[in-house]
C-alpha positions as MATLAB code, in Angstrom:
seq = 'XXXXXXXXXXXXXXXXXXXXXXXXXXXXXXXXXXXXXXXXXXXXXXXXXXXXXXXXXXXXXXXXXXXXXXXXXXXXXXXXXXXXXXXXXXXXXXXXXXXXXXXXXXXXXXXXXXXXXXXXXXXXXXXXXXXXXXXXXXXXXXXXXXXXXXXXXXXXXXXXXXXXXXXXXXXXXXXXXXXXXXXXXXXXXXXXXXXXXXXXXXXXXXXXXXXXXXXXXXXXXXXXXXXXXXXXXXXXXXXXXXXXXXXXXXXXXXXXXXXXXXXXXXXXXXXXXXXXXXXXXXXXXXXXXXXXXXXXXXXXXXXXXXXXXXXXXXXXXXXXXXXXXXXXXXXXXXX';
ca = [
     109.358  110.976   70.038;
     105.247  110.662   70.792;
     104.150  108.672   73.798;
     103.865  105.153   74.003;
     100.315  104.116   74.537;
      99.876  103.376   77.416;
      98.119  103.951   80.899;
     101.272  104.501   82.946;
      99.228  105.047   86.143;
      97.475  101.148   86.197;
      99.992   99.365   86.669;
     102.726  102.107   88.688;
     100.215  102.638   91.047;
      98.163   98.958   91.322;
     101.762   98.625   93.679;
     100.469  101.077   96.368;
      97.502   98.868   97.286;
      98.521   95.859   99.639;
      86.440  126.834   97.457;
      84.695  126.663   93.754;
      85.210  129.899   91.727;
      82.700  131.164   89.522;
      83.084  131.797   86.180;
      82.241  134.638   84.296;
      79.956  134.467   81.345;
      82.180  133.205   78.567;
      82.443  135.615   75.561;
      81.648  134.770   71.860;
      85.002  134.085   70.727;
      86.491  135.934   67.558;
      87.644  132.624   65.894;
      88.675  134.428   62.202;
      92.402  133.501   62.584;
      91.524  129.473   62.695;
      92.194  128.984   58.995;
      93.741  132.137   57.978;
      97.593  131.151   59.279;
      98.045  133.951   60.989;
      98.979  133.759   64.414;
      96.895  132.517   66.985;
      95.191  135.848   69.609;
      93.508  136.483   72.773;
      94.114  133.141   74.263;
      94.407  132.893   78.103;
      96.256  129.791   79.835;
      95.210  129.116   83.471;
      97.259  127.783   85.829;
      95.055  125.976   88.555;
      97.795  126.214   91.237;
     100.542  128.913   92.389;
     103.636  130.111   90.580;
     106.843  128.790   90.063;
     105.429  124.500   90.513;
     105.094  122.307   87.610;
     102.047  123.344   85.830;
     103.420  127.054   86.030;
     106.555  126.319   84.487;
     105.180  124.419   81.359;
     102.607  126.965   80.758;
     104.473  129.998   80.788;
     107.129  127.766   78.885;
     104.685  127.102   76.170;
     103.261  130.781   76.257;
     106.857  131.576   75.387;
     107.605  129.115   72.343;
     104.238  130.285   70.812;
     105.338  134.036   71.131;
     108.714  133.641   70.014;
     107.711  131.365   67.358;
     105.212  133.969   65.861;
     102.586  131.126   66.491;
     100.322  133.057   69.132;
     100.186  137.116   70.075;
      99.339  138.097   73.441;
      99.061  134.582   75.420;
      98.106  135.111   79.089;
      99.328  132.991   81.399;
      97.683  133.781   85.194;
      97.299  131.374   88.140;
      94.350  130.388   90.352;
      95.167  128.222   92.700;
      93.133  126.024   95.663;
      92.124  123.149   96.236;
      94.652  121.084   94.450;
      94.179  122.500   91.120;
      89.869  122.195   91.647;
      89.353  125.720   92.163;
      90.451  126.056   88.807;
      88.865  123.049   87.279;
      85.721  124.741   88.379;
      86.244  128.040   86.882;
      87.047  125.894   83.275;
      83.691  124.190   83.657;
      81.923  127.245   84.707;
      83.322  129.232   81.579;
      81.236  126.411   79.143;
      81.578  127.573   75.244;
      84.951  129.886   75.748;
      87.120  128.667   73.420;
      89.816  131.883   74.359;
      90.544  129.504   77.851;
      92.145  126.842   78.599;
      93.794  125.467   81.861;
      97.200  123.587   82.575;
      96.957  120.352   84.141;
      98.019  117.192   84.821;
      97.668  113.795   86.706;
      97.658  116.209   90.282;
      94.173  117.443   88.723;
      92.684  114.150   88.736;
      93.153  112.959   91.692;
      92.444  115.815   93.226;
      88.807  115.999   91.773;
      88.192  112.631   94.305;
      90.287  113.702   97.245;
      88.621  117.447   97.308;
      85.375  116.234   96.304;
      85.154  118.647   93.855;
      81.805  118.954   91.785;
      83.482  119.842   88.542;
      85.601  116.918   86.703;
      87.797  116.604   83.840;
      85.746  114.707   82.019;
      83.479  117.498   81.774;
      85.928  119.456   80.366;
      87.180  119.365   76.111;
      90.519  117.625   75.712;
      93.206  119.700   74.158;
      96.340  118.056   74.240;
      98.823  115.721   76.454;
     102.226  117.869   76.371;
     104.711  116.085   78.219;
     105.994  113.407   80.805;
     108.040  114.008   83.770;
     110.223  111.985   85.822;
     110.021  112.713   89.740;
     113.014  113.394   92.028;
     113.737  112.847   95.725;
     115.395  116.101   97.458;
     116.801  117.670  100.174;
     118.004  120.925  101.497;
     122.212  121.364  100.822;
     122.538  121.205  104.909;
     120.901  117.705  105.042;
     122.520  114.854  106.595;
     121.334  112.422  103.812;
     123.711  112.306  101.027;
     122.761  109.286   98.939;
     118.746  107.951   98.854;
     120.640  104.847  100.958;
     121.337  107.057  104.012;
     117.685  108.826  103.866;
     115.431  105.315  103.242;
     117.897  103.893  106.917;
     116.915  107.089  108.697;
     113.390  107.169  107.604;
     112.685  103.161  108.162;
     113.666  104.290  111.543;
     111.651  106.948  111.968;
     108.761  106.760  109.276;
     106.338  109.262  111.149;
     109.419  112.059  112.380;
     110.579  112.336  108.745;
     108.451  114.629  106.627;
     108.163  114.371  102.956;
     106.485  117.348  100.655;
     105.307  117.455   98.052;
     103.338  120.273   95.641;
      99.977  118.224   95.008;
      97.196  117.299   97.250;
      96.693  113.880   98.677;
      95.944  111.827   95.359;
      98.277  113.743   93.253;
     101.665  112.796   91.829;
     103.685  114.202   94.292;
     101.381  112.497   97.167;
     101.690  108.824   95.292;
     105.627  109.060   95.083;
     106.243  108.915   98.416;
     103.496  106.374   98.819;
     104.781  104.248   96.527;
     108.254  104.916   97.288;
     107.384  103.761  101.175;
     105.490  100.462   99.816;
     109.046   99.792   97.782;
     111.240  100.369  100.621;
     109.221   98.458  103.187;
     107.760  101.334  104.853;
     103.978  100.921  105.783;
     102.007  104.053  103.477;
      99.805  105.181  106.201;
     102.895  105.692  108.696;
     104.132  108.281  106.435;
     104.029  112.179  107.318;
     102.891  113.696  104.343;
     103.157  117.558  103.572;
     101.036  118.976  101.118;
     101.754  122.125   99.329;
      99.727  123.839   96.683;
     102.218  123.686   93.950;
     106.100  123.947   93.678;
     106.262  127.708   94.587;
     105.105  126.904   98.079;
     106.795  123.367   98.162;
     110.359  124.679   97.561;
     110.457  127.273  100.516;
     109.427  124.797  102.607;
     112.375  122.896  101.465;
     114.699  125.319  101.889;
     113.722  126.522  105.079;
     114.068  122.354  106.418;
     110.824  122.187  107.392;
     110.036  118.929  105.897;
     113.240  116.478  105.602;
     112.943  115.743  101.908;
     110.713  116.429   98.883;
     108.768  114.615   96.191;
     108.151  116.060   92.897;
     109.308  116.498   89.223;
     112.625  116.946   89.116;
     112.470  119.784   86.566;
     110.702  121.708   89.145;
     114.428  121.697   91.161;
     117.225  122.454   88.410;
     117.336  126.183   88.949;
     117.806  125.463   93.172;
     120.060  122.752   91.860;
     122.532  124.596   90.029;
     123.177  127.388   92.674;
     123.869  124.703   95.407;
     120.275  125.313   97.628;
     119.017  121.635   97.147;
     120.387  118.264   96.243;
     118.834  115.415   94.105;
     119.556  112.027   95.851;
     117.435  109.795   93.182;
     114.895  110.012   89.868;
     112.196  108.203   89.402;
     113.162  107.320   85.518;
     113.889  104.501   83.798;
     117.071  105.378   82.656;
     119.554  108.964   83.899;
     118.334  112.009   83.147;
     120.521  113.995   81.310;
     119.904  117.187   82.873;
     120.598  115.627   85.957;
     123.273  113.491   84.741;
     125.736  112.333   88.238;
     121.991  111.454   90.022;
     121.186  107.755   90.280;
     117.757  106.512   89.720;
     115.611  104.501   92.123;
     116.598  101.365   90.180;
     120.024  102.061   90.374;
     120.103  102.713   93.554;
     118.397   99.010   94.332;
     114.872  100.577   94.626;
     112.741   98.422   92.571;
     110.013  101.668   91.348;
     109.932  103.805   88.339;
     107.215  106.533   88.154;
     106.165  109.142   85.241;
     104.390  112.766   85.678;
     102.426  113.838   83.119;
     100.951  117.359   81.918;
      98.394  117.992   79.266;
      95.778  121.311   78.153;
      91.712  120.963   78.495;
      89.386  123.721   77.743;
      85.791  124.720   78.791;
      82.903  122.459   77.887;
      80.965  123.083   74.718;
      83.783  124.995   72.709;
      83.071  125.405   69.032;
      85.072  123.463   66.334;
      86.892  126.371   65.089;
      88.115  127.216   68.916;
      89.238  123.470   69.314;
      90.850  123.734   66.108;
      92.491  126.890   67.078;
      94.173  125.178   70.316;
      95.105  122.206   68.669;
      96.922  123.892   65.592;
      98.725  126.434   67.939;
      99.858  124.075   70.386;
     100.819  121.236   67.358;
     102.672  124.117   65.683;
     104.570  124.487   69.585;
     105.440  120.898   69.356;
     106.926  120.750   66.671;
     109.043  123.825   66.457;
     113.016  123.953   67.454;
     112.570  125.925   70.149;
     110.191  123.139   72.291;
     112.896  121.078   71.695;
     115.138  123.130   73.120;
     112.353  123.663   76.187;
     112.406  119.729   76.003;
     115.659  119.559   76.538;
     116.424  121.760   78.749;
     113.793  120.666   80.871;
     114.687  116.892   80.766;
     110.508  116.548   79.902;
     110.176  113.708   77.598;
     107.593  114.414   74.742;
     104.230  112.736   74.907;
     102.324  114.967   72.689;
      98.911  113.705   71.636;
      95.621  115.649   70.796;
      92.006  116.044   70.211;
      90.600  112.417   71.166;
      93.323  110.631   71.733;
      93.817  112.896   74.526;
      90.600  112.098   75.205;
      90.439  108.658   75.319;
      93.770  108.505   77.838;
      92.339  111.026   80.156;
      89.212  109.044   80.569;
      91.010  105.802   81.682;
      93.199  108.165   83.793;
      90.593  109.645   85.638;
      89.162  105.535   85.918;
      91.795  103.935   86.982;
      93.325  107.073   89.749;
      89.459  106.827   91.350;
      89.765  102.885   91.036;
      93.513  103.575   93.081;
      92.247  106.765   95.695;
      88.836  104.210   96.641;
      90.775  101.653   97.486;
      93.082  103.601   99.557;
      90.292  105.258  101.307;
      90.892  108.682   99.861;
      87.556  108.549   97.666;
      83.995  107.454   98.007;
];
């Protein structure tokens, strides 16, 4: 099922108001398997924050399904992280006409280009393709005294400032807004809450585990593994409807909680690629899609499929990156 279009973020987040590395010199890329339907080599994925988070987990995913699928040889998958995912939006922009790179990224990205200040920006940057949609969960550590999202919104209407919530973005980013907007829902002022950052789900979940923050906001997919074995618990989604991956949790509506929020995680390259590079990306990654084995990913995931390319991508990162500066300036978190 493709995405609905729509700009999620306008109207989810409209609620809520009331380091550079440098690039090397980008190669001329060897481009003679565009056409030839042979699989796909030397691409690279960046991931623009530290392993085992969100935008880890989807691009090694994907790296997988185009291996096993005989769609791409060799894809390498490597992290470099800062700055909310800007370090890495600089090195993209630095690397202008590679067409072998492309970075991971998602809504975090975006916000985080206003909130860091960050001289690079996405819309710089060529539009690949809009992978995937992801609902976000509320956690805790097994040993927490909260056992339903009832008993932890009492305690933390209590206590708004003592409770800290985490989450693997920077302020701006998806895992930042939750909480936000979660507060603004629940009757909680937004600037009373203690907010953790963490630079990605691999640093997010320790902190987790070890209680150092009281409960966690992020995509739930980023949880299932800690989930099974018993480590963490899942006291709401942030879907519309269950998720069946997580299929005894209740979701903020159902719980009384009048919010519903959506994740989302897409591919951009370097400036100034050729035609046959684009092409190259797009095919490979359409090719992913559409193969049994994403599904499988899909499903086992619980992401919900919201693949769109080329300018269509385009055109919904644009009003993205729009409407989240539109959001951070009124909230004081951009100029």
């Amino acid at each position: 099922m493709r995405s609905r279009p729509m700009l999620w973020v306008t109207t989810a987040l409209v609620a809520l108001v009331t380091a550079t590395a440098c690039g090397a010199t980008a190669e001329k890329s060897d481009t003679s398997n565009a056409d030839s339907g042979k699989p796909a080599t030397g691409l690279r994925l960046m991931v623009p924050n530290t392993a085992g988070g969100g935008y880890d987990t989807t691009a090694r995913t994907a790296a997988k399904v185009m291996e096993d699928a005989k769609i791409a040889t060799g894809v390498q998958v490597f992290n470099l992280p800062g700055a909310g995912g800007t370090v890495g939006l600089q090195r993209i922009v630095n690397e202008k006409g590679n067409g072998k790179l492309a970075m991971q990224m998602g809504l975090g990205v975006v916000g985080a280009t206003y909130t860091s200040k960050s001289k690079a920006t996405l819309t710089q940057t060529t539009p690949i393709a809009k992978m995937i949609e992801e609902a976000g969960a509320i956690v805790v550590p097994k040993n927490s005294p909260y056992k339903t999202i009832q008993d932890l919104v009492t305690a933390w209407k209590a206590n708004p400032k003592g409770l800290a919530v985490g989450g693997g973005s920077s302020p701006g980013g998806p895992d930042h807004l939750l909480p936000m907007q979660l507060a603004q829902a629940v009757g909680i002022n937004p600037k009373d809450v203690n907010f953790v950052s963490y630079d990605g789900g691999g640093e997010l979940l320790p902190a987790l585990l070890g209680s150092k923050i009281a409960f966690g906001a992020s995509g739930f997919g980023e949880f299932l593994d800690q989930v099974e074995s018993g480590q963490v618990r899942v006291l709401a989604v942030t879907s519309e409807k269950p998720i069946d991956a997580l299929k005894d949790v209740p979701t903020l509506k159902g719980s009384g909680i009048d919010l519903v929020f959506t994740n989302w995680r897409g591919i951009v390259a370097p400036p100034e690629i050729g035609d046959a590079d684009k092409k190259v990306w797009i095919d490979a990654l359409t090719k992913m899609h559409d193969s049994p084995q994403w599904k499988a990913e899909l499903q086992k995931h619980g992401w919900t499929d919201a693949f769109v390319t080329g300018d269509e991508f385009g055109t919904f990162l644009t009003e993205q990156d729009k409407a989240v500066a539109e959001i951070l300036t009124k909230l004081g978190l951009a100029a």
